[in-house]
Coordinates of C-alpha atoms in Angstrom, one line a residue:
M156 CA -49.6 -103.0 -23.9
W157 CA -45.9 -103.7 -23.7
I158 CA -46.6 -107.3 -22.6
N159 CA -49.0 -107.7 -25.5
F160 CA -46.4 -106.4 -27.9
V161 CA -43.8 -109.0 -26.6
K162 CA -46.3 -111.7 -26.9
L163 CA -47.0 -110.7 -30.6
R164 CA -43.3 -110.6 -31.5
L165 CA -42.7 -114.1 -29.8
F166 CA -45.6 -115.6 -31.8
C167 CA -44.3 -114.1 -35.1
C168 CA -40.8 -115.4 -34.2
L169 CA -42.3 -118.9 -33.7
L170 CA -44.3 -118.8 -36.9
A171 CA -41.3 -117.7 -38.8
V172 CA -39.2 -120.6 -37.3
L173 CA -41.9 -123.1 -38.3
M174 CA -42.1 -121.9 -41.8
V175 CA -38.4 -122.3 -42.2
V176 CA -38.4 -125.8 -40.9
V177 CA -41.2 -126.7 -43.2
L178 CA -39.3 -125.2 -46.1
V179 CA -36.1 -127.0 -45.3
V180 CA -38.0 -130.3 -45.1
N181 CA -39.5 -129.8 -48.4
V182 CA -36.3 -128.8 -50.1
T183 CA -34.3 -131.8 -48.6
Q184 CA -37.1 -134.2 -49.9
V185 CA -36.8 -132.7 -53.4
E186 CA -33.0 -132.7 -53.3
Y187 CA -33.1 -136.3 -52.2
L188 CA -34.9 -137.4 -55.4
D189 CA -32.8 -135.1 -57.6
R190 CA -30.8 -131.8 -56.6
E191 CA -30.3 -131.2 -60.3
T192 CA -33.9 -131.7 -61.7
A193 CA -34.7 -128.5 -63.6
S194 CA -38.2 -126.9 -63.4
A195 CA -39.7 -126.9 -66.9
T196 CA -41.4 -123.7 -67.9
F197 CA -43.3 -123.5 -71.0
I198 CA -46.3 -121.9 -72.9
D199 CA -49.3 -123.8 -73.3
S200 CA -51.7 -123.6 -76.2
G201 CA -53.7 -120.9 -74.4
G202 CA -50.7 -118.6 -74.1
Q203 CA -50.3 -119.3 -70.4
F204 CA -46.9 -119.9 -68.7
V205 CA -47.0 -123.2 -66.9
S206 CA -44.4 -124.5 -64.6
S207 CA -44.0 -128.3 -64.0
Q208 CA -41.3 -130.1 -61.9
V209 CA -41.1 -133.8 -62.8
I210 CA -39.7 -135.3 -59.4
R211 CA -40.5 -139.1 -60.0
I212 CA -41.1 -141.0 -63.3
S213 CA -43.0 -144.2 -63.3
R214 CA -42.8 -147.0 -65.7
N215 CA -46.3 -145.9 -67.2
P216 CA -45.9 -146.0 -70.9
Y217 CA -47.8 -142.6 -71.0
C218 CA -45.5 -141.1 -68.5
G219 CA -44.9 -137.4 -69.4
Y220 CA -47.8 -137.4 -71.5
E221 CA -50.6 -137.8 -69.1
R222 CA -49.6 -134.2 -67.6
Q223 CA -50.0 -132.5 -71.0
I224 CA -51.9 -129.2 -70.7
L225 CA -54.2 -129.4 -73.7
S226 CA -57.0 -127.0 -75.0
S227 CA -60.4 -128.6 -75.5
R228 CA -59.8 -128.3 -79.1
E229 CA -56.4 -130.3 -79.0
R230 CA -57.9 -132.8 -76.6
L231 CA -60.8 -133.4 -79.0
E232 CA -58.3 -133.8 -81.9
E233 CA -56.1 -136.2 -80.1
D234 CA -59.1 -138.3 -79.0
S235 CA -60.4 -138.4 -82.5
L236 CA -57.0 -139.4 -83.9
L237 CA -56.7 -142.4 -81.4
A238 CA -60.2 -143.4 -82.0
A239 CA -59.6 -143.4 -85.8
L240 CA -56.3 -145.5 -85.5
Q241 CA -58.0 -148.2 -83.3
W242 CA -57.2 -151.4 -85.0
Q243 CA -60.1 -153.9 -84.9
E244 CA -58.8 -156.5 -82.7
P245 CA -60.5 -159.9 -82.8
D246 CA -61.7 -161.0 -79.5
V247 CA -60.8 -164.6 -79.9
G248 CA -58.3 -165.1 -77.0
P249 CA -54.8 -166.8 -77.4
V250 CA -54.3 -168.2 -81.0
P251 CA -51.8 -171.1 -81.5
F252 CA -49.4 -170.8 -84.6
L253 CA -51.3 -173.2 -86.7
K254 CA -54.6 -171.4 -86.3
S255 CA -52.8 -167.9 -87.5
T256 CA -52.9 -166.5 -90.8
D257 CA -50.9 -168.6 -93.5
P258 CA -50.2 -166.3 -96.6
S259 CA -49.3 -169.4 -98.7
S260 CA -52.7 -171.1 -98.2
S261 CA -54.7 -167.6 -98.5
Y262 CA -55.7 -166.4 -101.9
F263 CA -57.4 -163.7 -103.7
V264 CA -59.6 -163.3 -106.8
I265 CA -60.6 -160.4 -109.1
L266 CA -64.3 -159.7 -108.7
N267 CA -65.2 -157.5 -111.6
S268 CA -63.2 -159.4 -114.2
A269 CA -63.8 -158.5 -117.7
A270 CA -62.1 -158.8 -121.1
F271 CA -60.7 -155.4 -120.8
F272 CA -61.0 -152.2 -118.7
R273 CA -60.7 -148.6 -119.7
V274 CA -58.1 -146.3 -118.0
G275 CA -59.6 -144.7 -114.9
S276 CA -61.9 -147.7 -114.3
Q277 CA -62.1 -149.5 -110.7
L278 CA -60.7 -152.8 -110.0
E279 CA -62.0 -154.9 -107.0
V280 CA -60.2 -157.7 -105.7
L281 CA -61.6 -160.1 -102.8
V282 CA -59.0 -161.5 -100.4
H283 CA -59.8 -164.6 -98.2
V284 CA -57.3 -165.7 -95.6
Q285 CA -56.8 -169.2 -94.2
D286 CA -54.8 -170.6 -91.4
F287 CA -51.8 -173.1 -91.6
Q288 CA -54.4 -176.0 -91.4
R289 CA -56.0 -174.4 -94.5
K290 CA -59.2 -173.7 -92.7
P291 CA -60.9 -170.3 -93.4
K292 CA -60.4 -167.6 -90.7
K293 CA -63.4 -166.1 -89.3
Y294 CA -62.0 -162.8 -88.1
G295 CA -59.9 -160.0 -89.5
G296 CA -57.0 -157.8 -88.3
D297 CA -54.4 -158.8 -90.7
Y298 CA -52.1 -156.1 -92.1
L299 CA -52.1 -156.4 -95.9
Q300 CA -50.3 -154.1 -98.6
A301 CA -51.5 -154.2 -102.1
R302 CA -50.4 -152.6 -105.5
I303 CA -50.8 -153.1 -109.2
H304 CA -48.0 -153.1 -111.7
S305 CA -46.8 -153.5 -115.2
P306 CA -43.0 -154.5 -115.1
K307 CA -42.4 -153.8 -118.7
L308 CA -43.9 -150.2 -118.4
Q309 CA -42.1 -149.7 -115.0
A310 CA -45.5 -148.6 -113.8
G311 CA -47.3 -149.1 -110.4
A312 CA -49.8 -147.8 -108.1
V313 CA -51.2 -148.8 -104.6
G314 CA -54.5 -150.0 -103.6
R315 CA -57.0 -149.3 -100.7
V316 CA -57.6 -152.4 -98.3
V317 CA -60.9 -152.7 -96.5
D318 CA -61.2 -155.3 -93.7
Y319 CA -64.6 -156.9 -93.3
Q320 CA -63.6 -158.5 -90.0
N321 CA -64.6 -162.1 -91.1
G322 CA -61.6 -163.4 -92.8
F323 CA -62.5 -161.4 -96.2
Y324 CA -60.8 -158.5 -97.3
K325 CA -61.6 -156.2 -100.5
V326 CA -59.1 -154.2 -102.3
F327 CA -59.9 -151.3 -104.6
F328 CA -57.6 -150.2 -107.3
T329 CA -57.9 -147.4 -109.9
L330 CA -56.5 -148.6 -113.3
L331 CA -54.3 -145.5 -114.4
W332 CA -52.5 -146.7 -117.4
P333 CA -53.0 -148.9 -120.4
G334 CA -51.5 -152.3 -120.9
Q335 CA -51.3 -155.6 -119.0
V336 CA -51.7 -154.8 -115.3
K337 CA -50.9 -157.3 -112.7
V338 CA -52.3 -157.4 -109.1
S339 CA -50.0 -158.2 -106.0
I340 CA -51.2 -158.7 -102.5
S341 CA -49.0 -159.2 -99.5
L342 CA -49.5 -160.1 -95.9
V343 CA -47.2 -157.8 -94.0
H344 CA -48.3 -159.2 -90.4
P345 CA -50.9 -161.7 -89.5
S346 CA -53.5 -160.4 -87.0
E347 CA -52.0 -162.6 -84.3
G348 CA -48.7 -160.7 -84.7
I349 CA -50.4 -157.3 -84.7
R350 CA -51.7 -157.9 -81.3
V351 CA -48.2 -158.5 -80.2
L352 CA -47.0 -155.2 -81.8
Q353 CA -49.9 -153.5 -80.0
Y354 CA -48.7 -154.7 -76.7
L355 CA -45.2 -153.7 -77.4
Q356 CA -46.3 -150.2 -78.3
E357 CA -48.4 -149.8 -75.1
K358 CA -46.4 -151.5 -72.5
K359 CA -42.8 -151.6 -73.9
P360 CA -42.1 -148.1 -75.2
D361 CA -38.6 -148.2 -73.8
R362 CA -37.4 -151.1 -76.0
V363 CA -35.1 -148.8 -77.8
Y364 CA -33.2 -147.2 -75.2
F365 CA -30.6 -144.0 -75.4
K366 CA -27.7 -142.9 -73.5
S367 CA -25.8 -139.7 -72.8
L368 CA -22.2 -139.0 -72.0
F369 CA -21.7 -136.6 -68.9
R370 CA -18.1 -135.1 -68.6
S371 CA -16.2 -132.8 -66.5
G372 CA -12.5 -132.7 -66.4
R373 CA -11.2 -136.2 -66.2
I374 CA -14.5 -137.7 -64.8
S375 CA -17.0 -139.0 -67.3
E376 CA -20.2 -141.1 -66.7
T377 CA -22.8 -142.5 -69.1
T378 CA -26.5 -142.9 -68.1
E379 CA -29.7 -144.0 -69.8
C380 CA -32.1 -141.5 -71.3
N381 CA -35.6 -141.6 -72.6
V382 CA -39.0 -139.9 -72.9
C383 CA -39.7 -141.6 -69.4
L384 CA -37.5 -143.8 -67.2
P385 CA -38.4 -146.5 -64.7
G386 CA -38.0 -146.4 -61.0
S387 CA -37.3 -143.5 -58.6
L388 CA -33.7 -142.7 -59.1
P389 CA -32.7 -139.1 -59.4
L390 CA -33.2 -137.7 -63.0
C391 CA -31.9 -134.8 -65.1
N392 CA -34.8 -133.1 -66.6
F393 CA -34.0 -131.9 -70.1
T394 CA -37.6 -131.1 -71.0
D395 CA -37.6 -128.4 -73.6
L396 CA -38.5 -125.0 -72.1
Y397 CA -40.5 -123.7 -75.1
T398 CA -42.3 -126.7 -76.5
G399 CA -42.6 -128.8 -73.3
E400 CA -41.1 -131.9 -75.1
P401 CA -40.0 -134.2 -72.2
W402 CA -36.6 -135.8 -72.0
F403 CA -34.9 -137.4 -69.1
C404 CA -31.6 -139.0 -68.2
F405 CA -30.6 -140.8 -65.0
K406 CA -28.6 -138.4 -63.0
P407 CA -24.8 -139.1 -62.9
K408 CA -23.5 -140.0 -59.4
K409 CA -20.6 -137.5 -59.4
L410 CA -21.5 -135.0 -62.1
P411 CA -24.1 -132.2 -62.6
C412 CA -26.8 -132.6 -65.2
S413 CA -25.2 -129.5 -66.8
S414 CA -22.0 -131.5 -68.0
R415 CA -24.0 -133.7 -70.7
I416 CA -22.1 -133.6 -73.9
N417 CA -23.8 -135.7 -76.2
H418 CA -26.7 -138.2 -77.1
F419 CA -26.6 -141.5 -78.8
K420 CA -28.6 -144.8 -79.2
G421 CA -28.0 -147.2 -76.5
G422 CA -29.3 -150.2 -78.2
Y423 CA -32.4 -152.5 -78.5
L424 CA -33.9 -154.8 -75.8
K425 CA -33.8 -158.4 -76.5
G426 CA -35.9 -161.2 -75.4
L427 CA -39.2 -159.3 -75.8
L428 CA -41.3 -162.2 -77.1
T429 CA -42.2 -165.7 -75.8
A430 CA -41.5 -168.6 -78.2
T431 CA -45.1 -168.6 -79.1
E432 CA -45.2 -164.9 -80.0
N433 CA -41.9 -165.3 -82.0
A434 CA -43.7 -167.8 -84.5
F435 CA -45.7 -165.1 -85.6
F436 CA -42.7 -163.2 -86.9
Q437 CA -40.9 -165.3 -89.3
S438 CA -39.0 -164.2 -92.4
G439 CA -40.3 -166.4 -95.3
V440 CA -43.3 -167.6 -93.5
N441 CA -45.5 -164.6 -92.3
I442 CA -43.6 -161.4 -92.7
K443 CA -44.4 -159.5 -96.1
M444 CA -45.2 -162.7 -97.8
P445 CA -47.2 -162.8 -101.2
I446 CA -50.8 -164.1 -101.3
N447 CA -51.3 -165.8 -104.5
S448 CA -54.3 -165.6 -106.9
S449 CA -56.8 -168.5 -107.3
G450 CA -57.1 -167.4 -110.9
P451 CA -55.6 -164.9 -113.3
D452 CA -53.7 -162.2 -111.3
W453 CA -53.9 -159.6 -114.3
V454 CA -56.3 -157.5 -116.5
T455 CA -56.1 -155.7 -119.8
V456 CA -56.6 -152.0 -119.7
I457 CA -57.2 -150.0 -122.8
P458 CA -57.0 -146.1 -123.2
R459 CA -60.1 -144.4 -122.3
N460 CA -60.5 -142.8 -125.8
I461 CA -60.9 -146.0 -127.7
K462 CA -64.6 -146.4 -128.8
G463 CA -66.7 -149.4 -128.1
D464 CA -68.6 -150.8 -125.2
L465 CA -67.1 -152.6 -122.3
P466 CA -68.4 -156.1 -121.4
D467 CA -70.4 -156.4 -118.4
P468 CA -67.9 -156.4 -115.4
G469 CA -70.4 -157.6 -112.9
I470 CA -69.6 -161.4 -113.5
E471 CA -69.3 -163.9 -110.8
P472 CA -65.8 -164.5 -109.2
R473 CA -63.6 -167.0 -110.9
S474 CA -63.2 -169.1 -107.8
P475 CA -66.1 -171.4 -107.1
A476 CA -64.7 -172.1 -103.6
L477 CA -65.0 -168.5 -102.6
Q478 CA -67.9 -167.8 -100.1
V479 CA -68.9 -164.4 -101.5
D480 CA -72.2 -164.9 -99.7
S481 CA -70.7 -163.6 -96.6
L482 CA -70.3 -160.2 -98.2
A483 CA -74.1 -159.9 -99.4
S484 CA -74.9 -157.4 -96.7
E485 CA -72.9 -154.5 -95.4
P486 CA -70.7 -155.6 -92.4
P487 CA -71.2 -153.9 -89.2
E488 CA -67.6 -152.7 -89.0
T489 CA -64.6 -152.2 -91.3
N490 CA -60.9 -151.3 -90.4
S491 CA -60.9 -147.5 -90.0
L492 CA -57.1 -147.4 -90.2
E493 CA -57.1 -148.8 -93.7
L494 CA -59.9 -146.4 -94.7
S495 CA -58.1 -143.5 -93.5
Q496 CA -55.8 -143.7 -96.4
G497 CA -58.5 -143.0 -98.8
L498 CA -58.9 -139.4 -97.7
G499 CA -58.5 -136.9 -100.7
T500 CA -57.3 -138.4 -103.9
F501 CA -56.5 -142.0 -103.7
P502 CA -54.0 -143.2 -104.9
S503 CA -52.1 -139.8 -104.9
G504 CA -50.1 -140.8 -107.8
Y505 CA -48.5 -143.8 -109.7
Y506 CA -45.3 -144.6 -111.6
Y507 CA -45.1 -144.9 -115.4
K508 CA -41.8 -145.5 -117.0
D509 CA -40.0 -145.2 -113.6
Q510 CA -41.5 -141.4 -113.2
W511 CA -44.0 -140.5 -110.5
R512 CA -47.0 -138.9 -111.9
P513 CA -49.2 -137.1 -109.2
R514 CA -52.8 -137.1 -110.0
R515 CA -53.5 -133.6 -108.8
F516 CA -50.8 -131.5 -110.5
K517 CA -48.2 -131.7 -113.2
M518 CA -44.8 -132.8 -111.8
R519 CA -41.6 -131.4 -113.4
Q520 CA -38.7 -133.6 -114.2
F521 CA -35.4 -132.0 -113.1
N522 CA -33.0 -134.3 -115.1
D523 CA -30.4 -131.6 -115.6
P524 CA -28.5 -130.0 -112.6
D525 CA -28.9 -126.7 -114.2
N526 CA -32.7 -127.2 -113.9
I527 CA -32.2 -127.5 -110.2
T528 CA -29.9 -124.7 -109.9
E529 CA -32.3 -122.3 -111.7
C530 CA -35.1 -123.4 -109.4
L531 CA -33.2 -122.8 -106.1
Q532 CA -31.3 -119.5 -107.3
R533 CA -31.3 -116.9 -104.5
K534 CA -33.0 -119.4 -102.1
V535 CA -32.4 -120.7 -98.6
V536 CA -33.5 -124.3 -98.2
Y537 CA -33.9 -126.0 -94.7
L538 CA -34.2 -129.7 -94.4
F539 CA -35.3 -130.8 -90.9
G540 CA -35.9 -134.3 -89.8
D541 CA -34.4 -137.8 -89.8
S542 CA -32.1 -139.7 -92.4
T543 CA -34.9 -140.1 -94.9
I544 CA -34.8 -136.4 -95.6
R545 CA -31.0 -136.3 -95.2
Q546 CA -31.0 -138.4 -98.5
W547 CA -32.4 -135.3 -100.2
F548 CA -29.3 -133.4 -99.1
E549 CA -27.1 -136.2 -100.2
Y550 CA -28.8 -136.3 -103.5
L551 CA -28.7 -132.6 -104.2
T552 CA -25.1 -132.2 -103.2
T553 CA -24.3 -135.1 -105.3
F554 CA -26.3 -134.2 -108.6
V555 CA -25.7 -130.6 -108.4
P556 CA -22.0 -129.9 -108.9
D557 CA -22.2 -126.1 -108.0
L558 CA -23.7 -127.2 -104.5
V559 CA -20.5 -127.6 -102.6
E560 CA -20.8 -129.0 -99.1
F561 CA -19.2 -126.9 -96.3
N562 CA -17.3 -129.0 -93.8
L563 CA -18.7 -128.1 -90.5
G564 CA -16.9 -131.1 -88.7
S565 CA -20.1 -132.8 -88.0
P566 CA -20.4 -136.5 -87.2
K567 CA -21.1 -138.6 -90.5
N568 CA -24.7 -139.3 -91.1
V569 CA -25.6 -137.0 -88.2
G570 CA -25.0 -133.4 -89.2
P571 CA -25.8 -130.6 -89.1
F572 CA -24.7 -130.2 -92.8
L573 CA -24.3 -127.2 -95.0
A574 CA -23.9 -126.8 -98.7
V575 CA -23.4 -123.5 -100.7
D576 CA -23.5 -122.4 -104.2
Q577 CA -22.0 -118.8 -104.1
K578 CA -22.2 -118.2 -107.8
H579 CA -26.1 -118.6 -107.7
N580 CA -26.7 -117.6 -104.2
I581 CA -28.1 -120.9 -102.9
L582 CA -27.9 -122.1 -99.2
L583 CA -28.8 -125.7 -98.4
K584 CA -29.0 -126.8 -94.8
Y585 CA -29.8 -130.0 -92.9
R586 CA -30.4 -130.5 -89.3
C587 CA -31.7 -133.6 -87.4
H588 CA -34.7 -133.4 -85.2
G589 CA -34.6 -133.4 -81.3
P590 CA -34.9 -136.7 -79.3
P591 CA -35.9 -139.5 -79.6
I592 CA -33.5 -139.9 -82.3
R593 CA -31.5 -143.2 -82.9
F594 CA -28.4 -141.8 -84.3
T595 CA -24.8 -142.8 -83.3
T596 CA -23.6 -139.5 -81.7
V597 CA -25.3 -136.2 -81.5
F598 CA -23.6 -133.2 -79.7
S599 CA -25.8 -131.8 -77.0
S600 CA -25.7 -128.4 -78.5
D601 CA -27.1 -129.8 -81.7
L602 CA -30.2 -131.4 -80.1
R603 CA -32.7 -129.0 -81.6
Y604 CA -36.4 -129.3 -81.7
V605 CA -37.9 -128.5 -85.4
A606 CA -40.6 -126.3 -83.8
N607 CA -37.8 -124.2 -82.1
E608 CA -35.9 -124.0 -85.4
L609 CA -39.0 -123.0 -87.4
N610 CA -39.6 -120.1 -84.9
G611 CA -36.1 -118.6 -85.7
I612 CA -37.0 -118.4 -89.7
V613 CA -38.0 -115.3 -91.0
G614 CA -39.4 -116.9 -94.2
G615 CA -40.4 -115.3 -97.3
K616 CA -40.6 -116.1 -101.2
N617 CA -36.9 -117.3 -101.2
T618 CA -37.4 -119.4 -98.1
V619 CA -38.0 -123.2 -98.6
V620 CA -38.6 -125.7 -95.7
A621 CA -38.8 -129.5 -95.9
I622 CA -39.7 -131.7 -92.8
A623 CA -39.7 -135.5 -92.3
V624 CA -40.3 -136.7 -88.8
W625 CA -41.5 -140.2 -88.2
S626 CA -39.1 -143.1 -88.1
H627 CA -37.7 -142.5 -84.6
F628 CA -41.1 -142.5 -83.0
S629 CA -42.3 -146.0 -84.0
T630 CA -41.6 -147.5 -80.6
F631 CA -43.6 -145.0 -78.6
P632 CA -47.2 -144.7 -77.7
L633 CA -49.0 -142.5 -80.4
E634 CA -49.3 -139.6 -77.9
V635 CA -45.7 -138.9 -78.1
Y636 CA -45.9 -138.4 -81.8
I637 CA -49.0 -136.4 -81.9
R638 CA -47.4 -134.0 -79.3
R639 CA -44.4 -133.7 -81.6
L640 CA -46.5 -132.9 -84.6
R641 CA -48.8 -130.5 -82.7
N642 CA -45.7 -128.5 -81.8
I643 CA -44.2 -128.4 -85.3
R644 CA -47.6 -127.6 -86.9
R645 CA -47.9 -124.7 -84.5
A646 CA -44.6 -123.4 -85.6
V647 CA -45.5 -124.0 -89.3
V648 CA -48.8 -122.2 -89.0
Q649 CA -46.9 -119.1 -87.3
L650 CA -44.3 -119.2 -90.0
L651 CA -46.8 -119.1 -92.9
D652 CA -48.9 -116.4 -90.9
R653 CA -45.9 -114.1 -90.7
S654 CA -44.5 -115.1 -94.1
P655 CA -47.2 -116.5 -96.4
K656 CA -44.9 -117.0 -99.4
T657 CA -42.6 -119.5 -97.6
V658 CA -42.9 -123.0 -99.2
V659 CA -43.4 -125.7 -96.6
V660 CA -43.1 -129.3 -97.6
I661 CA -43.8 -132.3 -95.6
R662 CA -42.3 -135.8 -96.5
T663 CA -44.3 -138.7 -95.4
A664 CA -43.3 -142.1 -93.9
N665 CA -42.3 -144.9 -96.2
V666 CA -42.4 -148.7 -96.2
Q667 CA -39.1 -150.6 -95.6
E668 CA -37.7 -154.2 -95.4
L669 CA -38.8 -156.2 -92.5
G670 CA -37.4 -159.2 -90.6
P671 CA -38.3 -160.7 -87.2
E672 CA -36.4 -158.2 -85.1
I673 CA -36.9 -155.0 -87.1
S674 CA -40.8 -155.8 -87.1
L675 CA -40.6 -155.2 -83.3
F676 CA -39.1 -151.8 -83.6
N677 CA -40.0 -150.3 -86.9
S678 CA -42.6 -152.3 -88.5
D679 CA -44.7 -150.9 -91.6
W680 CA -47.8 -151.3 -89.3
Y681 CA -46.3 -148.7 -86.7
N682 CA -45.2 -146.3 -89.5
F683 CA -48.6 -146.6 -91.1
Q684 CA -50.1 -145.4 -88.1
L685 CA -47.6 -142.5 -87.9
D686 CA -48.2 -141.7 -91.6
T687 CA -52.1 -141.5 -90.9
I688 CA -51.6 -139.1 -88.1
L689 CA -49.3 -136.8 -90.0
R690 CA -51.7 -136.6 -93.1
K691 CA -54.7 -135.9 -90.9
M692 CA -52.8 -133.2 -88.6
F693 CA -51.4 -131.4 -91.6
S694 CA -54.5 -131.5 -93.6
G695 CA -55.7 -127.9 -94.5
V696 CA -52.5 -126.3 -92.9
G697 CA -51.2 -125.0 -96.3
V698 CA -48.1 -127.3 -96.7
Y699 CA -47.3 -129.5 -99.5
L700 CA -47.0 -133.4 -99.3
V701 CA -44.4 -135.6 -100.9
D702 CA -46.2 -138.8 -100.5
A703 CA -43.1 -141.2 -99.9
W704 CA -45.4 -143.9 -98.7
E705 CA -47.0 -144.5 -101.9
M706 CA -43.9 -143.7 -103.9
T707 CA -41.9 -146.7 -102.1
L708 CA -45.0 -149.1 -101.9
A709 CA -45.9 -148.6 -105.7
H710 CA -42.4 -149.1 -106.9
Y711 CA -41.0 -152.4 -108.1
L712 CA -37.7 -152.2 -106.1
P713 CA -37.4 -154.0 -102.7
H714 CA -38.5 -151.9 -99.7
K715 CA -35.8 -150.1 -97.9
L716 CA -35.8 -147.7 -95.0
H717 CA -33.6 -145.5 -97.3
P718 CA -35.1 -145.9 -100.8
D719 CA -32.8 -146.3 -103.8
E720 CA -31.8 -143.3 -105.8
V721 CA -34.4 -143.7 -108.7
I722 CA -37.2 -143.3 -105.8
V723 CA -35.3 -140.4 -104.1
K724 CA -34.9 -138.6 -107.4
N725 CA -38.7 -138.8 -107.8
Q726 CA -39.3 -137.5 -104.3
V727 CA -36.8 -134.5 -104.9
D728 CA -38.3 -133.8 -108.3
M729 CA -41.8 -133.6 -106.5
F730 CA -40.4 -131.3 -103.9
L731 CA -38.8 -129.0 -106.5
S732 CA -42.1 -129.0 -108.4
F733 CA -43.7 -127.3 -105.3
V734 CA -40.9 -124.8 -105.1
C735 CA -40.8 -124.1 -108.8
P736 CA -44.2 -125.1 -110.3
L737 CA -44.9 -125.1 -113.9
E738 CA -46.4 -121.8 -115.3
T739 CA -50.0 -122.1 -116.2

């Protein structure tokens, strides 16, 4: 028995030594890749704790997002969103520049032309695109923008574009005011350029790169950061522990990951396109260029209460060269991305005398600072997001003299910012969203995710939240943005569940000026996709929507990432109308 006992002890000792050896080998391998890589623990949608350690990041454009733990409902939603956003790409192979879409030789015609229309009538416009050899194109995929406007009345509204995938497009307008109404159609990008933008979105998500400064004592190092990083160098894992939002930096050679002190935009990659591809992105040639009418480009609209019969609007098109027979039968496919904007009331509103008029409710005009003060009295207002909602903070603190900004020593144009009206008990806060964000310098302690900030708000009838998150996601695969909105939406639902009287407002994306370089990083086509995702994901959640997309596209002023004050005022007036609606 004693001999057996000794053998058992010897076996146990050998087994223990073997386990220690295996453990040491594994730990050594992990430390070889990154001693400082943190294990990210977060809660999935089912309420389960999940631990994931990212050891190596490949150059896969979806890196960090292939490993999402989604419920069946979330997976179904994501698949549905991605399917709806599939741009109908023509199967034509490489196309030379001369055979690409030429806006100057393309044209449109008003189909249901008449002597006059009533307010509320539908106007249909047919667009026919041609190439630089003035030959009709046989496929679609161009990105068009359309609006109607009356310059003397400072009135405007957007139109809905349908792509028939054969070189023809139909644009539908609702005539919303009386007077002479002009039609304007623009080519934002030809289909050949859209194919390039798709490639960049899927294969070059790191074309905007970020950096962080690490410092300890007199030693400092700067390394590159992003949602995903190429190669197998050691990484610092800054994945958020609560939302699971991934973020990584290359590990400094001499400093620990915990020594990171800030985040900033590193720059934009150059030389992304070939000479052939560059030809599809030329200012004054094929970027946001007008398409002219082959006949009259305006109609006369009369008030709907004037008596009399309208002439038959179903007359033939004005241009005999237009091959309308190609539209005699319903086409097999239309562009689902364009159709998606038709959800709900479309258009959502229009300008008249430079004032935005939503079609679903009566918007108030806050033309006096005292009106805003009365509305926000005893309220705490949180503004979360990018610089387009920071404009709201800047407008309010400039227009309302009693709202005094409190100097927090924050970097200019970055924040966080705080304004107080002690007399009327108003607190206004702005904070930027978490990475990716292309600001100059954000301190590490100020890198906060909107979802986490929402989870820290008690809420109630005197709490107002406004969110704008879109512009800094334009270079990434759509899964990156869907994940961010999913986390924000979950936090919004929880906030409204515990405090139903909280007012939550979402500001949508907006159009902007485009040139050859900006188009590759922040094209309206990218932001149109983000805008569509945002509308779908927050539909039915119980939030209010400020339609910045229509409010910038319908206006006569040039498109800007940061719209001019008259547009910002209309946005803020709409926001405040949700906070303090007209009594009915």
